[in-house]
PDB file of C-alpha atoms in Angstrom:
ATOM      1  CA  LEU A  18      -7.721  22.603  22.954  1.00 89.00           C
ATOM      2  CA  SER A  19      -6.281  24.260  19.711  1.00 90.00           C
ATOM      3  CA  GLN A  20      -3.765  26.651  21.687  1.00 94.00           C
ATOM      4  CA  THR A  21      -2.751  23.557  23.209  1.00 95.00           C
ATOM      5  CA  ILE A  22      -1.754  21.337  20.109  1.00 95.00           C
ATOM      6  CA  THR A  23      -0.277  24.945  18.739  1.00 95.00           C
ATOM      7  CA  VAL A  24       1.943  25.094  21.722  1.00 96.00           C
ATOM      8  CA  LEU A  25       2.828  21.389  21.835  1.00 96.00           C
ATOM      9  CA  LEU A  26       3.766  21.704  18.116  1.00 95.00           C
ATOM     10  CA  VAL A  27       6.122  24.443  19.005  1.00 95.00           C
ATOM     11  CA  TYR A  28       7.786  23.211  22.216  1.00 96.00           C
ATOM     12  CA  PHE A  29       8.038  19.685  20.843  1.00 95.00           C
ATOM     13  CA  GLY A  30       9.798  21.054  17.420  1.00 93.00           C
ATOM     14  CA  GLU A  31      11.960  23.702  19.085  1.00 93.00           C
ATOM     15  CA  ASN A  32      13.089  20.724  20.897  1.00 95.00           C
ATOM     16  CA  GLN A  33      13.704  18.599  17.877  1.00 92.00           C
ATOM     17  CA  GLN A  34      11.569  16.050  19.509  1.00 96.00           C
ATOM     18  CA  TRP A  35       9.822  14.864  16.085  1.00 93.00           C
ATOM     19  CA  GLU A  36       8.622  11.851  17.274  1.00 95.00           C
ATOM     20  CA  ARG A  37       6.625  13.549  19.611  1.00 96.00           C
ATOM     21  CA  VAL A  38       5.505  16.089  16.901  1.00 95.00           C
ATOM     22  CA  THR A  39       4.222  13.500  15.194  1.00 93.00           C
ATOM     23  CA  GLU A  40       2.023  11.733  18.158  1.00 96.00           C
ATOM     24  CA  VAL A  41       0.634  15.230  18.574  1.00 96.00           C
ATOM     25  CA  ILE A  42      -0.305  15.205  14.534  1.00 94.00           C
ATOM     26  CA  SER A  43      -1.992  11.409  15.122  1.00 95.00           C
ATOM     27  CA  TYR A  44      -3.880  12.260  18.046  1.00 96.00           C
ATOM     28  CA  THR A  45      -5.431  15.548  16.426  1.00 95.00           C
ATOM     29  CA  ASN A  46      -6.313  13.106  13.587  1.00 92.00           C
ATOM     30  CA  ARG A  47      -7.686  10.649  16.221  1.00 95.00           C
ATOM     31  CA  ILE A  48      -9.794  12.857  17.646  1.00 95.00           C
ATOM     32  CA  GLY A  49     -11.436  14.708  14.776  1.00 94.00           C
ATOM     33  CA  LEU A  50      -9.913  18.019  15.103  1.00 94.00           C
ATOM     34  CA  LYS A  51      -8.298  19.535  11.822  1.00 94.00           C
ATOM     35  CA  LEU A  52      -5.444  21.221  11.907  1.00 95.00           C
ATOM     36  CA  ASP A  53      -5.896  25.107  11.382  1.00 96.00           C
ATOM     37  CA  VAL A  54      -3.587  27.349  10.027  1.00 96.00           C
ATOM     38  CA  PHE A  55      -1.908  28.202  13.382  1.00 96.00           C
ATOM     39  CA  HIS A  56      -0.894  24.579  13.573  1.00 96.00           C
ATOM     40  CA  PHE A  57       0.565  24.509  10.084  1.00 97.00           C
ATOM     41  CA  ASN A  58       2.384  27.989  10.809  1.00 96.00           C
ATOM     42  CA  ALA A  59       4.125  26.560  13.924  1.00 96.00           C
ATOM     43  CA  LEU A  60       4.762  23.551  11.863  1.00 96.00           C
ATOM     44  CA  ILE A  61       6.485  25.708   9.055  1.00 95.00           C
ATOM     45  CA  ASN A  62       7.973  27.515  11.745  1.00 94.00           C
ATOM     46  CA  VAL A  63      10.040  24.750  13.603  1.00 94.00           C
ATOM     47  CA  HIS A  64      11.000  23.040  10.415  1.00 94.00           C
ATOM     48  CA  GLY A  65      12.503  26.067   9.388  1.00 93.00           C
ATOM     49  CA  LYS A  66      14.402  26.686  12.106  1.00 91.00           C
ATOM     50  CA  ALA A  67      15.909  23.195  12.155  1.00 93.00           C
ATOM     51  CA  ASN A  68      16.982  24.190   8.548  1.00 92.00           C
ATOM     52  CA  GLN A  69      14.491  20.885   7.419  1.00 94.00           C
ATOM     53  CA  PHE A  70      13.420  22.521   4.242  1.00 93.00           C
ATOM     54  CA  ASP A  71      11.758  19.562   2.766  1.00 93.00           C
ATOM     55  CA  GLN A  72       9.635  19.263   5.524  1.00 94.00           C
ATOM     56  CA  VAL A  73       8.923  23.027   5.592  1.00 94.00           C
ATOM     57  CA  VAL A  74       7.657  22.256   1.629  1.00 93.00           C
ATOM     58  CA  GLU A  75       5.775  19.072   2.894  1.00 94.00           C
ATOM     59  CA  VAL A  76       3.773  20.872   5.748  1.00 95.00           C
ATOM     60  CA  PHE A  77       3.132  23.979   3.136  1.00 94.00           C
ATOM     61  CA  GLU A  78       2.083  21.558   0.671  1.00 93.00           C
ATOM     62  CA  GLU A  79      -0.322  19.464   2.865  1.00 95.00           C
ATOM     63  CA  MET A  80      -1.850  22.724   4.065  1.00 95.00           C
ATOM     64  CA  LYS A  81      -3.054  23.571   0.974  1.00 92.00           C
ATOM     65  CA  ARG A  82      -4.050  20.076   0.210  1.00 95.00           C
ATOM     66  CA  SER A  83      -6.007  20.047   3.534  1.00 95.00           C
ATOM     67  CA  GLY A  84      -7.881  23.294   2.362  1.00 95.00           C
ATOM     68  CA  VAL A  85      -6.370  25.585   4.975  1.00 95.00           C
ATOM     69  CA  GLU A  86      -5.598  28.728   3.350  1.00 91.00           C
ATOM     70  CA  PRO A  87      -2.003  30.169   4.065  1.00 90.00           C
ATOM     71  CA  ASN A  88      -2.047  33.637   5.334  1.00 91.00           C
ATOM     72  CA  ASN A  89       0.583  36.057   5.871  1.00 88.00           C
ATOM     73  CA  VAL A  90       2.297  34.471   8.414  1.00 92.00           C
ATOM     74  CA  SER A  91       2.679  31.075   6.477  1.00 92.00           C
ATOM     75  CA  CYS A  92       3.888  33.142   3.267  1.00 88.00           C
ATOM     76  CA  CYS A  93       6.589  34.818   5.766  1.00 89.00           C
ATOM     77  CA  SER A  94       7.585  32.174   7.590  1.00 92.00           C
ATOM     78  CA  LEU A  95       7.982  29.625   4.519  1.00 91.00           C
ATOM     79  CA  ILE A  96      10.034  32.577   2.565  1.00 90.00           C
ATOM     80  CA  ALA A  97      12.096  33.058   5.742  1.00 90.00           C
ATOM     81  CA  SER A  98      12.981  29.327   6.153  1.00 91.00           C
ATOM     82  CA  LEU A  99      13.428  28.623   2.375  1.00 90.00           C
ATOM     83  CA  THR A 100      15.749  31.575   1.743  1.00 88.00           C
ATOM     84  CA  LYS A 101      18.304  29.533   3.842  1.00 89.00           C
ATOM     85  CA  SER A 102      18.160  26.608   1.354  1.00 88.00           C
ATOM     86  CA  SER A 103      20.091  26.075  -1.558  1.00 88.00           C
ATOM     87  CA  ASP A 104      17.787  23.347  -3.310  1.00 88.00           C
ATOM     88  CA  PRO A 105      16.871  24.859  -6.359  1.00 85.00           C
ATOM     89  CA  HIS A 106      13.119  23.402  -6.571  1.00 85.00           C
ATOM     90  CA  HIS A 107      12.804  25.593  -3.511  1.00 88.00           C
ATOM     91  CA  ALA A 108      13.236  28.621  -5.565  1.00 84.00           C
ATOM     92  CA  GLU A 109       9.973  27.908  -7.323  1.00 83.00           C
ATOM     93  CA  LEU A 110       7.725  27.327  -4.401  1.00 86.00           C
ATOM     94  CA  LEU A 111       9.341  30.759  -3.267  1.00 86.00           C
ATOM     95  CA  MET A 112       8.448  32.570  -6.166  1.00 86.00           C
ATOM     96  CA  GLU A 113       4.405  31.096  -6.020  1.00 83.00           C
ATOM     97  CA  VAL A 114       4.372  32.163  -2.300  1.00 85.00           C
ATOM     98  CA  TRP A 115       5.687  35.901  -3.350  1.00 83.00           C
ATOM     99  CA  SER A 116       3.188  35.811  -5.948  1.00 83.00           C
ATOM    100  CA  LEU A 117       0.168  34.834  -3.473  1.00 79.00           C
ATOM    101  CA  LEU A 118       1.456  37.627  -0.956  1.00 80.00           C
ATOM    102  CA  ARG A 119       1.619  40.467  -3.913  1.00 81.00           C
ATOM    103  CA  ASN A 120      -2.153  39.742  -4.976  1.00 80.00           C
ATOM    104  CA  ARG A 121      -3.038  39.695  -1.329  1.00 72.00           C
ATOM    105  CA  THR A 122      -5.342  42.967  -0.288  1.00 61.00           C
ATOM    106  CA  PRO A 123      -5.451  44.300   3.247  1.00 60.00           C
ATOM    107  CA  GLU A 124      -9.203  43.081   3.291  1.00 51.00           C
ATOM    108  CA  MET A 125      -8.075  39.423   2.814  1.00 50.00           C
ATOM    109  CA  GLU A 126      -6.263  39.217   5.698  1.00 53.00           C
ATOM    110  CA  SER A 127      -7.576  38.968   9.092  1.00 52.00           C
ATOM    111  CA  ASP A 128      -6.553  40.734  12.798  1.00 42.00           C
ATOM    112  CA  THR A 129      -5.127  37.545  13.774  1.00 49.00           C
ATOM    113  CA  ASP A 130      -2.304  37.013  11.478  1.00 48.00           C
TER     114      ASP A 130
END
C-alpha cells in the first residue's frame, strides 16, 4: 500500500491534480498510515517541478514535525527545487539543508536512499 500511495502522489502531482494529492493524503490519515520518507520525497519533488516553492518548504517542515528524518534524497530534492526560487527566506533553509548533508556520514544513510 505504501508504494501505491507514493505512485499516486507522484502521478497526481506531476499532472498538477493537487486536489487528488490532498485526497490521497487525507486517505492515509483516515486509515492511520503515517507518511514516510518516500511519500514526503515524492511531494517535495512534484511541488518542486511545479515551482511551488512555498509548498516544498511546507512539505519539508511537515516531514520534520512528523518525526520523519530527511534522507539524502530529501535534501537533494529540496536543494534542487529551492535553487530555482528567488525568495531570500528559502536561502536560509538551503543553508540548513546543506549543513545537514555535510554533517552526515556514509553510515547514516541506508541503501534505499
